[in-house]
Short mmCIF file of C-alpha atoms and ligand atoms in Angstrom, two decimals:
data_model
loop_
_atom_site.label_atom_id
_atom_site.label_comp_id
_atom_site.label_asym_id
_atom_site.label_seq_id
_atom_site.Cartn_x
_atom_site.Cartn_y
_atom_site.Cartn_z
CA UNK H 1126 53.45 41.94 49.55
CA UNK H 1127 55.48 44.96 50.71
CA UNK H 1128 52.41 46.91 51.88
CA UNK H 1129 50.80 44.15 53.95
CA UNK H 1130 49.22 45.59 57.11
CA UNK H 1131 48.82 49.07 55.68
CA UNK H 1132 45.60 50.84 54.70
CA UNK H 1133 45.39 53.04 51.61
CA UNK H 1134 42.76 55.53 50.48
CA UNK H 1135 42.72 56.12 46.72
CA UNK H 1136 40.35 58.95 45.82
CA UNK H 1137 38.59 58.72 42.47
CA UNK H 1138 39.33 55.00 42.21
CA UNK H 1139 36.13 53.83 40.50
CA UNK H 1140 37.72 54.52 37.10
CA UNK H 1141 40.90 55.09 35.12
CA UNK H 1142 44.19 55.88 36.85
CA UNK H 1143 42.79 55.63 40.39
CA UNK H 1144 41.48 52.14 39.73
CA UNK H 1145 44.89 51.12 38.35
CA UNK H 1146 46.62 52.51 41.43
CA UNK H 1147 44.20 50.79 43.81
CA UNK H 1148 44.84 47.43 42.11
CA UNK H 1149 48.61 47.97 42.27
CA UNK H 1150 48.54 48.81 46.01
CA UNK H 1151 46.17 45.90 46.73
CA UNK H 1152 48.52 43.55 44.85
CA UNK H 1153 51.19 44.59 47.37
CA UNK H 1154 48.89 43.65 50.24
CA UNK H 1155 47.40 47.03 51.26
CA UNK H 1156 43.77 47.20 52.41
CA UNK H 1157 41.96 49.64 50.16
CA UNK H 1158 39.33 52.33 50.65
CA UNK H 1159 37.84 52.99 47.24
CA UNK H 1160 36.15 56.31 46.43
CA UNK H 1161 34.54 57.92 43.41
CA UNK H 1162 31.29 58.19 41.50
CA UNK H 1163 29.46 55.50 39.56
CA UNK H 1164 26.54 53.08 39.65
CA UNK H 1165 26.31 51.27 42.98
CA UNK H 1166 26.26 47.83 41.32
CA UNK H 1167 29.36 48.63 39.21
CA UNK H 1168 31.26 49.88 42.26
CA UNK H 1169 30.32 46.79 44.25
CA UNK H 1170 31.58 44.60 41.39
CA UNK H 1171 34.90 46.51 41.39
CA UNK H 1172 35.15 46.12 45.18
CA UNK H 1173 34.48 42.37 45.14
CA UNK H 1174 36.83 41.75 42.20
CA UNK H 1175 39.69 43.66 43.86
CA UNK H 1176 39.25 41.87 47.19
CA UNK H 1177 39.11 38.44 45.51
CA UNK H 1178 42.03 39.03 43.14
CA UNK H 1179 44.43 40.31 45.79
CA UNK H 1180 43.13 38.73 49.00
CA UNK H 1181 42.85 42.06 50.84
CA UNK H 1182 40.02 43.99 52.50
CA UNK H 1183 38.41 46.52 50.19
CA UNK H 1184 35.79 49.06 51.27
CA UNK H 1185 34.09 51.93 49.47
CA UNK H 1186 33.26 55.44 50.68
CA UNK H 1187 31.22 57.75 48.46
CA UNK H 1188 32.66 61.07 49.70
CA UNK H 1189 32.15 63.88 47.22
CA UNK H 1190 35.61 65.38 46.92
CA UNK H 1191 34.13 68.88 46.70
CA UNK H 1192 32.99 68.60 50.34
CA UNK H 1193 35.53 68.90 53.17
CA UNK H 1194 33.36 67.23 55.84
CA UNK H 1195 32.70 64.18 53.62
CA UNK H 1196 36.45 63.87 52.98
CA UNK H 1197 37.16 63.96 56.74
CA UNK H 1198 34.47 61.31 57.26
CA UNK H 1199 36.10 59.07 54.62
CA UNK H 1200 39.52 59.37 56.28
CA UNK H 1201 38.02 58.49 59.67
CA UNK H 1202 36.12 55.54 58.13
CA UNK H 1203 39.26 54.14 56.45
CA UNK H 1204 41.21 54.31 59.69
CA UNK H 1205 38.33 52.94 61.77
CA UNK H 1206 37.14 50.15 59.45
CA UNK H 1207 40.43 49.00 57.90
CA UNK H 1208 42.97 50.09 60.53
CA UNK H 1209 46.04 52.28 60.53
CA UNK H 1210 45.65 54.63 57.56
CA UNK H 1211 49.19 55.09 56.25
CA UNK H 1212 48.81 55.68 52.50
CA UNK H 1213 46.80 58.47 50.89
CA UNK H 1214 46.59 58.80 47.12
CA UNK H 1215 44.87 62.01 46.04
CA UNK H 1216 43.79 61.11 42.53
CA UNK H 1217 40.20 62.33 41.96
CA UNK H 1218 40.10 64.84 39.15
CA UNK H 1219 37.89 66.50 36.57
CA UNK H 1220 38.56 68.55 33.47
CA UNK H 1221 36.83 71.44 31.73
CA UNK H 1222 38.15 73.25 28.67
CA UNK H 1223 37.45 76.83 27.59
CA UNK H 1224 39.43 80.02 27.12
CA UNK H 1225 39.82 82.14 30.26
CA UNK H 1226 37.33 84.74 29.06
CA UNK H 1227 34.72 82.04 28.36
CA UNK H 1228 35.44 79.90 31.44
CA UNK H 1229 32.28 79.63 33.59
CA UNK H 1230 33.10 80.68 37.18
CA UNK H 1231 31.28 77.68 38.65
CA UNK H 1232 33.42 75.33 36.50
CA UNK H 1233 36.56 77.04 37.80
CA UNK H 1234 35.35 76.50 41.38
CA UNK H 1235 34.53 72.83 40.74
CA UNK H 1236 37.88 72.03 39.07
CA UNK H 1237 39.80 73.75 41.88
CA UNK H 1238 37.70 71.98 44.53
CA UNK H 1239 38.12 68.45 43.14
CA UNK H 1240 41.66 68.72 41.75
CA UNK H 1241 43.33 70.82 44.46
CA UNK H 1242 41.35 71.59 47.62
CA UNK H 1243 40.31 67.94 48.10
CA UNK H 1244 43.98 66.96 48.41
CA UNK H 1245 44.46 69.59 51.14
CA UNK H 1246 41.39 68.44 53.07
CA UNK H 1247 42.37 64.76 52.83
CA UNK H 1248 45.97 65.45 53.88
CA UNK H 1249 44.80 67.63 56.77
CA UNK H 1250 42.69 64.74 58.10
CA UNK H 1251 45.18 61.94 57.35
CA UNK H 1252 48.49 63.43 58.54
CA UNK H 1253 47.78 63.20 62.32
CA UNK H 1254 46.96 59.49 61.88
CA UNK H 1255 50.17 58.90 59.91
CA UNK H 1256 52.19 60.78 62.53
CA UNK H 1257 50.78 58.60 65.31
CA UNK H 1258 52.18 55.48 63.60
CA UNK H 1259 55.40 57.20 62.50
CA UNK H 1260 55.03 56.12 58.85
CA UNK H 1261 53.10 57.54 55.95
CA UNK H 1262 53.06 57.94 52.19
CA UNK H 1263 51.10 60.68 50.43
CA UNK H 1264 50.98 60.52 46.64
CA UNK H 1265 49.27 63.33 44.77
CA UNK H 1266 48.31 62.68 41.17
CA UNK H 1267 49.21 65.94 39.45
CA UNK H 1268 49.88 66.03 35.70
CA UNK H 1269 52.30 67.24 33.05
CA UNK H 1270 49.93 70.21 33.38
CA UNK H 1271 51.35 70.73 36.87
CA UNK H 1272 54.63 71.65 35.20
CA UNK H 1273 53.66 73.27 31.89
CA UNK H 1274 50.55 74.92 30.43
CA UNK H 1275 48.18 74.23 27.57
CA UNK H 1276 45.61 76.64 26.16
CA UNK H 1277 41.98 76.36 27.32
CA UNK H 1278 42.82 74.51 30.56
CA UNK H 1279 43.14 77.43 33.00
CA UNK H 1280 41.49 75.81 36.01
CA UNK H 1281 43.12 72.40 35.48
CA UNK H 1282 46.62 73.83 34.95
CA UNK H 1283 46.25 76.18 37.94
CA UNK H 1284 45.00 73.33 40.15
CA UNK H 1285 47.76 70.94 39.09
CA UNK H 1286 50.49 73.56 39.62
CA UNK H 1287 48.90 74.08 43.05
CA UNK H 1288 49.03 70.37 43.79
CA UNK H 1289 52.76 70.36 43.14
CA UNK H 1290 53.21 73.37 45.47
CA UNK H 1291 51.15 71.63 48.17
CA UNK H 1292 53.27 68.49 47.70
CA UNK H 1293 56.49 70.45 48.23
CA UNK H 1294 55.16 72.08 51.42
CA UNK H 1295 54.10 68.70 52.84
CA UNK H 1296 57.47 67.19 51.90
CA UNK H 1297 59.22 69.92 53.88
CA UNK H 1298 56.82 69.93 56.85
CA UNK H 1299 56.85 66.14 57.28
CA UNK H 1300 60.51 65.50 56.44
CA UNK H 1301 61.34 64.10 59.87
CA UNK H 1302 58.05 62.40 60.69
CA UNK H 1303 58.56 59.23 58.63
CA UNK H 1304 56.06 60.57 56.09
CA UNK H 1305 56.85 61.37 52.46
CA UNK H 1306 54.72 63.36 50.02
CA UNK H 1307 55.29 63.24 46.28
CA UNK H 1308 53.44 64.08 43.10
CA UNK H 1309 53.14 61.94 39.98
CA UNK H 1310 52.86 63.90 36.73
CA UNK H 1311 51.39 61.76 33.95
CA UNK H 1312 51.21 62.77 30.32
CA UNK H 1313 48.40 61.26 28.26
CA UNK H 1314 46.68 58.20 29.76
CA UNK H 1315 43.71 56.80 27.82
CA UNK H 1316 40.96 56.99 30.47
CA UNK H 1317 37.34 58.25 30.42
CA UNK H 1318 38.65 61.76 31.27
CA UNK H 1319 40.73 61.85 28.07
CA UNK H 1320 38.21 59.90 26.00
CA UNK H 1321 35.72 62.77 26.52
CA UNK H 1322 38.28 65.22 25.07
CA UNK H 1323 38.92 62.88 22.13
CA UNK H 1324 35.20 62.49 21.41
CA UNK H 1325 34.61 66.28 21.59
CA UNK H 1326 37.49 67.01 19.20
CA UNK H 1327 36.44 64.24 16.81
CA UNK H 1328 33.02 65.85 16.59
CA UNK H 1329 34.16 69.47 16.15
CA UNK H 1330 37.01 68.59 13.75
CA UNK H 1331 35.12 65.94 11.76
CA UNK H 1332 37.83 63.32 12.35
CA UNK H 1333 37.79 59.75 13.62
CA UNK H 1334 38.64 58.98 17.24
CA UNK H 1335 41.82 57.20 16.11
CA UNK H 1336 42.94 60.27 14.16
CA UNK H 1337 42.39 62.53 17.19
CA UNK H 1338 44.31 60.08 19.44
CA UNK H 1339 47.31 60.29 17.10
CA UNK H 1340 47.03 64.09 16.99
CA UNK H 1341 46.83 64.42 20.78
CA UNK H 1342 49.99 62.38 21.23
CA UNK H 1343 51.89 64.08 18.40
CA UNK H 1344 51.09 67.57 19.75
CA UNK H 1345 52.56 66.89 23.21
CA UNK H 1346 54.60 63.71 23.59
CA UNK H 1347 57.82 62.78 21.76
CA UNK H 1348 56.90 59.17 22.62
CA UNK H 1349 53.77 58.48 20.60
CA UNK H 1350 52.17 56.18 23.15
CA UNK H 1351 49.74 56.53 26.04
CA UNK H 1352 50.89 55.62 29.54
CA UNK H 1353 48.62 53.10 31.26
CA UNK H 1354 46.93 53.14 34.68
CA UNK H 1355 49.04 50.06 35.53
CA UNK H 1356 52.25 52.04 34.88
CA UNK H 1357 51.05 54.91 37.09
CA UNK H 1358 50.20 52.28 39.72
CA UNK H 1359 53.73 50.88 39.54
CA UNK H 1360 55.20 54.35 40.14
CA UNK H 1361 52.87 54.77 43.11
CA UNK H 1362 53.99 51.42 44.58
CA UNK H 1363 57.60 52.56 44.22
CA UNK H 1364 56.85 55.82 46.08
CA UNK H 1365 55.24 53.77 48.88
CA UNK H 1366 58.24 51.44 49.14
CA UNK H 1367 61.16 51.58 51.57
CA UNK H 1368 63.39 52.23 48.56
CA UNK H 1369 61.72 55.63 48.22
CA UNK H 1370 62.10 56.55 51.91
CA UNK H 1371 64.09 59.70 51.13
CA UNK H 1372 62.13 60.72 48.04
CA UNK H 1373 59.91 63.61 49.15
CA UNK H 1374 58.55 66.86 47.76
CA UNK H 1375 59.26 65.55 44.26
CA UNK H 1376 57.21 65.87 41.07
CA UNK H 1377 57.86 62.68 39.10
CA UNK H 1378 57.06 62.73 35.39
CA UNK H 1379 55.68 59.75 33.52
CA UNK H 1380 54.84 61.54 30.31
CA UNK H 1381 56.57 60.07 27.26
CA UNK H 1382 58.92 63.07 27.19
CA UNK H 1383 56.17 65.75 27.21
CA UNK H 1384 58.00 68.02 29.70
CA UNK H 1385 61.49 67.21 28.40
CA UNK H 1386 61.10 69.50 25.39
P1 NAD P 737 38.67 59.39 35.21
O1 NAD P 737 37.61 60.33 34.76
O2 NAD P 737 38.79 58.04 34.58
O3 NAD P 737 38.56 59.16 36.79
C1 NAD P 737 38.31 60.21 37.68
C2 NAD P 737 37.85 59.63 39.00
O4 NAD P 737 37.56 60.73 39.89
C3 NAD P 737 36.57 58.80 38.90
O5 NAD P 737 36.62 57.72 39.79
C4 NAD P 737 35.49 59.80 39.32
O6 NAD P 737 34.31 59.19 39.82
C5 NAD P 737 36.24 60.54 40.42
N1 NAD P 737 35.64 61.83 40.75
C6 NAD P 737 35.39 62.88 39.94
N2 NAD P 737 34.78 63.86 40.63
C7 NAD P 737 34.68 63.42 41.91
C8 NAD P 737 34.14 63.96 43.11
N3 NAD P 737 33.60 65.18 43.15
N4 NAD P 737 34.19 63.21 44.22
C9 NAD P 737 34.72 61.96 44.21
N5 NAD P 737 35.24 61.39 43.11
C10 NAD P 737 35.21 62.12 41.98
O7 NAD P 737 40.02 60.24 35.08
P2 NAD P 737 41.57 59.80 35.08
O8 NAD P 737 42.12 60.13 33.76
O9 NAD P 737 41.75 58.43 35.63
O10 NAD P 737 42.14 60.88 36.09
C11 NAD P 737 42.62 60.56 37.38
C12 NAD P 737 43.60 61.64 37.81
O11 NAD P 737 44.72 61.62 36.94
C13 NAD P 737 43.03 63.07 37.76
O12 NAD P 737 43.50 63.80 38.86
C14 NAD P 737 43.62 63.61 36.48
O13 NAD P 737 43.71 65.00 36.49
C15 NAD P 737 44.97 62.93 36.47
N6 NAD P 737 45.63 62.88 35.16
C16 NAD P 737 45.04 62.20 34.12
C17 NAD P 737 45.70 62.17 32.89
C18 NAD P 737 45.16 61.44 31.71
O14 NAD P 737 45.72 61.57 30.61
N7 NAD P 737 44.09 60.66 31.86
C19 NAD P 737 46.93 62.81 32.75
C20 NAD P 737 47.47 63.50 33.83
C21 NAD P 737 46.81 63.51 35.04
#
């Protein structure tokens, strides 16, 4: 229970990687502020299950990560309701695929808002609280696409490269405040975000979902296996640990070798 007494916000934690991270931090004793979209009854079931399984306080805030004032409200609520906000995991993300010339401008704005600007707004609100307690951990969920490009993902790749730049600046600015800031760069993780891409390709290419899964992996990852939300959660717990006290401004890959080639 290395994170007992600490409060963590995990944005976009009603699904996929964020949910895996929230469980991993809760298992280490952190109180959790959940966030993300979904049916109210489903979110309440997630909240109750997490609290019961790990014996920690779990709350939910429905901030839309496109809106700066809602993000600031969520940060204040986490600190006020759960106490001493010291861990911020910026995970919420969306995807849209099209070539640059066909990319709708409003989709570009939405991807940049959720995948990049939300991390800035959350950090801006959380850092003064972390400074006041002299300890903080900021973990930004970037992507292999924060390090390398793929066709038809202009907004996502630009946002994720931006997240890694933001992470480096925070690492430098906060180096002597007891606060670290790092990015995690996953390769393929089989979540609803990726399942939508698999389903779309299966339809346009006339292949089965299993065939597209194999193709996705073979195109990018030497290791032909998806990472899991639990594995991303374990890396996040490491970055929040005392063992990682001097790890800051780093972009840590967990990508089956995607960016090694
Ligand atoms: P997911 O679709 O399963 O989950 C996304 C979460 O973000 C959900 O909880 C959703 O409700 C929330 N969300 C979306 N828009 C929001 C908004 N405006 N306000 C608040 N919450 C919002 O996706 P995932 O695969 O778990 O992705 C999580 C993160 O991991 C994203 O940043 C994504 O870019 C990144 N990532 C995913 C993969 C992968 O292969 N799945 C790989 C690399 C990086």
